[in-house]
């Protein structure tokens, strides 16, 4: 290892640093976790802007703004994990643009929805702009004196039609489910 690359030897053997994880498929840039995290971040920031401006998302009026948020996020990621090639970066961006387009179309098709909570944390610190969050874990009473304390994050809470009806939305942005993952009930 020292003969092949002294710098790599220094990093790995002396500093005990491992290289960043590589995508499972050659030519890919972002793994499902990073990609999903980026989309969650972009969707939440975009919807916070829409909420504060009291606007409804529109593919015609807001595609450029949503794309800028995504590009800013990709730039931040690229500083820590550069794309393996120009082609991989362009392909990832093109796929993300498709996701943004679908997101905007779905939002435009549901004008009765009003986001009241975005990336709402419970049992942990979250975005201070989200007033529905709490540092307290949510106790789940299992009976016989047993309690399970839950912590996590809710992607989105929408008020439906200005009424007292709400809906919790969980974005599915990660890896597609394989047969093996479907069988393993709590896998991941």
Coordinates of C-alpha atoms in Angstrom, one line a residue:
X1 CA 0.0 0.0 0.0
X2 CA 2.9 2.4 0.8
X3 CA 4.5 1.7 -2.6
X4 CA 1.3 2.2 -4.5
X5 CA 0.3 5.6 -2.9
X6 CA 2.2 7.0 0.1
X7 CA -0.5 9.6 0.7
X8 CA -3.2 7.0 0.9
X9 CA -1.0 4.9 3.2
X10 CA -0.6 8.0 5.4
X11 CA -4.3 8.6 5.6
X12 CA -5.4 5.0 6.1
X13 CA -2.6 3.5 8.3
X14 CA -1.4 6.5 10.2
X15 CA -4.4 8.7 10.6
X16 CA -6.8 5.7 10.4
X17 CA -9.1 7.5 8.0
X18 CA -11.2 5.5 5.6
X19 CA -12.2 6.7 2.1
X20 CA -15.7 8.0 1.7
X21 CA -18.3 5.4 0.7
X22 CA -18.5 4.8 -3.0
X23 CA -21.9 4.5 -4.8
X24 CA -23.0 0.9 -5.2
X25 CA -23.2 1.3 -9.0
X26 CA -20.4 2.8 -11.1
X27 CA -21.3 6.1 -12.7
X28 CA -23.7 7.0 -9.9
X29 CA -23.0 10.0 -7.6
X30 CA -25.4 10.2 -4.6
X31 CA -26.4 7.2 -2.6
X32 CA -30.1 7.0 -1.7
X33 CA -29.6 8.4 1.8
X34 CA -27.8 11.5 0.6
X35 CA -30.2 12.0 -2.3
X36 CA -33.3 11.6 -0.1
X37 CA -31.8 14.0 2.5
X38 CA -31.2 16.6 -0.2
X39 CA -34.8 16.3 -1.5
X40 CA -36.2 16.5 2.0
X41 CA -34.2 19.7 2.6
X42 CA -35.2 21.3 -0.7
X43 CA -38.9 20.4 -0.3
X44 CA -39.0 21.8 3.3
X45 CA -37.2 25.0 2.5
X46 CA -39.3 25.6 -0.6
X47 CA -42.5 25.0 1.3
X48 CA -41.4 27.3 4.1
X49 CA -40.9 30.0 1.6
X50 CA -44.4 29.4 0.1
X51 CA -45.9 29.3 3.6
X52 CA -44.3 32.6 4.6
X53 CA -45.3 34.3 1.3
X54 CA -48.8 32.8 1.5
X55 CA -48.4 31.4 -2.0
X56 CA -49.4 28.1 -3.5
X57 CA -46.7 26.2 -5.4
X58 CA -47.0 26.4 -9.2
X59 CA -44.9 24.6 -11.9
X60 CA -45.1 27.8 -14.0
X61 CA -44.1 30.3 -11.3
X62 CA -41.8 28.4 -9.0
X63 CA -39.8 25.8 -10.9
X64 CA -36.8 28.1 -11.2
X65 CA -36.8 28.9 -7.4
X66 CA -37.1 25.2 -6.6
X67 CA -34.2 24.4 -9.0
X68 CA -32.0 27.0 -7.4
X69 CA -32.6 25.5 -4.0
X70 CA -31.6 22.1 -5.4
X71 CA -28.5 23.4 -7.2
X72 CA -27.4 25.1 -4.0
X73 CA -27.8 21.8 -2.1
X74 CA -25.9 19.9 -4.8
X75 CA -23.1 22.5 -4.6
X76 CA -22.8 21.9 -0.9
X77 CA -22.7 18.2 -1.3
X78 CA -20.1 18.4 -4.1
X79 CA -17.7 20.2 -1.8
X80 CA -17.6 17.1 0.5
X81 CA -18.3 14.4 -2.1
X82 CA -17.5 15.5 -5.6
X83 CA -19.3 13.6 -8.5
X84 CA -17.1 10.8 -9.9
X85 CA -17.5 12.3 -13.4
X86 CA -19.2 15.2 -15.2
X87 CA -21.6 12.7 -16.7
X88 CA -22.5 11.3 -13.2
X89 CA -23.2 14.8 -11.9
X90 CA -25.3 15.8 -14.9
X91 CA -27.3 12.5 -14.7
X92 CA -28.0 12.9 -11.0
X93 CA -29.1 16.5 -11.6
X94 CA -31.4 15.5 -14.4
X95 CA -33.0 12.8 -12.2
X96 CA -33.5 15.3 -9.4
X97 CA -35.1 17.8 -11.8
X98 CA -37.6 15.1 -12.7
X99 CA -38.4 14.7 -9.0
X100 CA -38.8 18.4 -8.6
X101 CA -41.2 18.6 -11.5
X102 CA -43.3 15.8 -10.1
X103 CA -43.3 17.5 -6.7
X104 CA -44.5 20.8 -8.1
X105 CA -47.2 19.1 -10.2
X106 CA -48.5 17.2 -7.2
X107 CA -48.5 20.4 -5.1
X108 CA -50.4 22.3 -7.8
X109 CA -53.0 19.5 -8.0
X110 CA -53.7 19.8 -4.3
X111 CA -54.5 23.5 -3.6
X112 CA -56.6 22.6 -0.6
X113 CA -53.5 21.6 1.3
X114 CA -51.8 24.0 3.7
X115 CA -48.4 22.9 5.2
X116 CA -48.4 23.7 8.9
X117 CA -45.3 21.7 9.8
X118 CA -42.2 20.8 7.8
X119 CA -39.5 18.4 9.0
X120 CA -41.1 18.5 12.5
X121 CA -38.8 16.9 15.1
X122 CA -40.0 15.2 18.3
X123 CA -37.7 13.9 21.0
X124 CA -34.7 15.7 19.4
X125 CA -33.7 19.2 18.3
X126 CA -35.1 20.4 15.1
X127 CA -35.5 23.5 13.0
X128 CA -36.5 26.3 15.3
X129 CA -38.8 27.7 12.6
X130 CA -41.1 24.7 13.2
X131 CA -43.1 25.5 16.3
X132 CA -44.8 22.1 16.4
X133 CA -41.6 20.3 17.2
X134 CA -40.7 19.2 20.7
X135 CA -37.5 18.1 22.5
X136 CA -39.6 15.6 24.5
X137 CA -39.9 12.1 23.2
X138 CA -43.4 10.8 22.5
X139 CA -44.4 8.1 25.0
X140 CA -46.2 5.1 23.6
X141 CA -48.0 3.1 26.3
X142 CA -47.6 -0.6 25.6
X143 CA -49.6 -1.6 28.7
X144 CA -48.5 -3.4 31.8
X145 CA -46.4 -0.4 32.8
X146 CA -44.3 -0.6 29.6
X147 CA -43.6 2.5 27.6
X148 CA -41.7 3.1 24.4
X149 CA -40.3 6.5 23.9
X150 CA -40.4 7.6 20.3
X151 CA -38.2 10.2 18.6
X152 CA -37.9 11.2 15.0
X153 CA -39.0 13.6 12.4
X154 CA -42.3 14.1 10.5
X155 CA -41.7 15.2 6.9
X156 CA -44.8 17.3 6.7
X157 CA -48.1 18.0 8.4
X158 CA -50.8 19.5 6.2
X159 CA -54.1 21.1 7.1
X160 CA -56.8 20.0 4.6
X161 CA -59.1 22.7 3.2
X162 CA -58.7 25.1 6.1
X163 CA -60.6 22.8 8.4
X164 CA -59.6 20.9 11.5
X165 CA -58.5 17.9 9.4
X166 CA -54.8 17.2 9.1
X167 CA -52.7 14.8 7.2
X168 CA -49.2 13.6 7.9
X169 CA -47.1 13.2 4.8
X170 CA -44.0 11.0 4.6
X171 CA -41.9 11.6 1.4
X172 CA -40.5 8.4 -0.1
X173 CA -37.3 9.6 -1.7
X174 CA -34.8 6.7 -1.0
X175 CA -34.0 3.5 -2.6
X176 CA -36.8 1.5 -4.2
X177 CA -37.9 -1.5 -2.1
X178 CA -36.5 -4.9 -3.2
X179 CA -38.2 -8.2 -2.5
X180 CA -35.7 -8.9 0.4
X181 CA -36.4 -5.5 2.0
X182 CA -40.2 -6.1 1.8
X183 CA -39.8 -9.4 3.6
X184 CA -37.6 -7.9 6.4
X185 CA -40.2 -6.0 8.3
X186 CA -38.0 -3.7 10.2
X187 CA -35.0 -3.7 7.9
X188 CA -33.3 -0.3 8.0

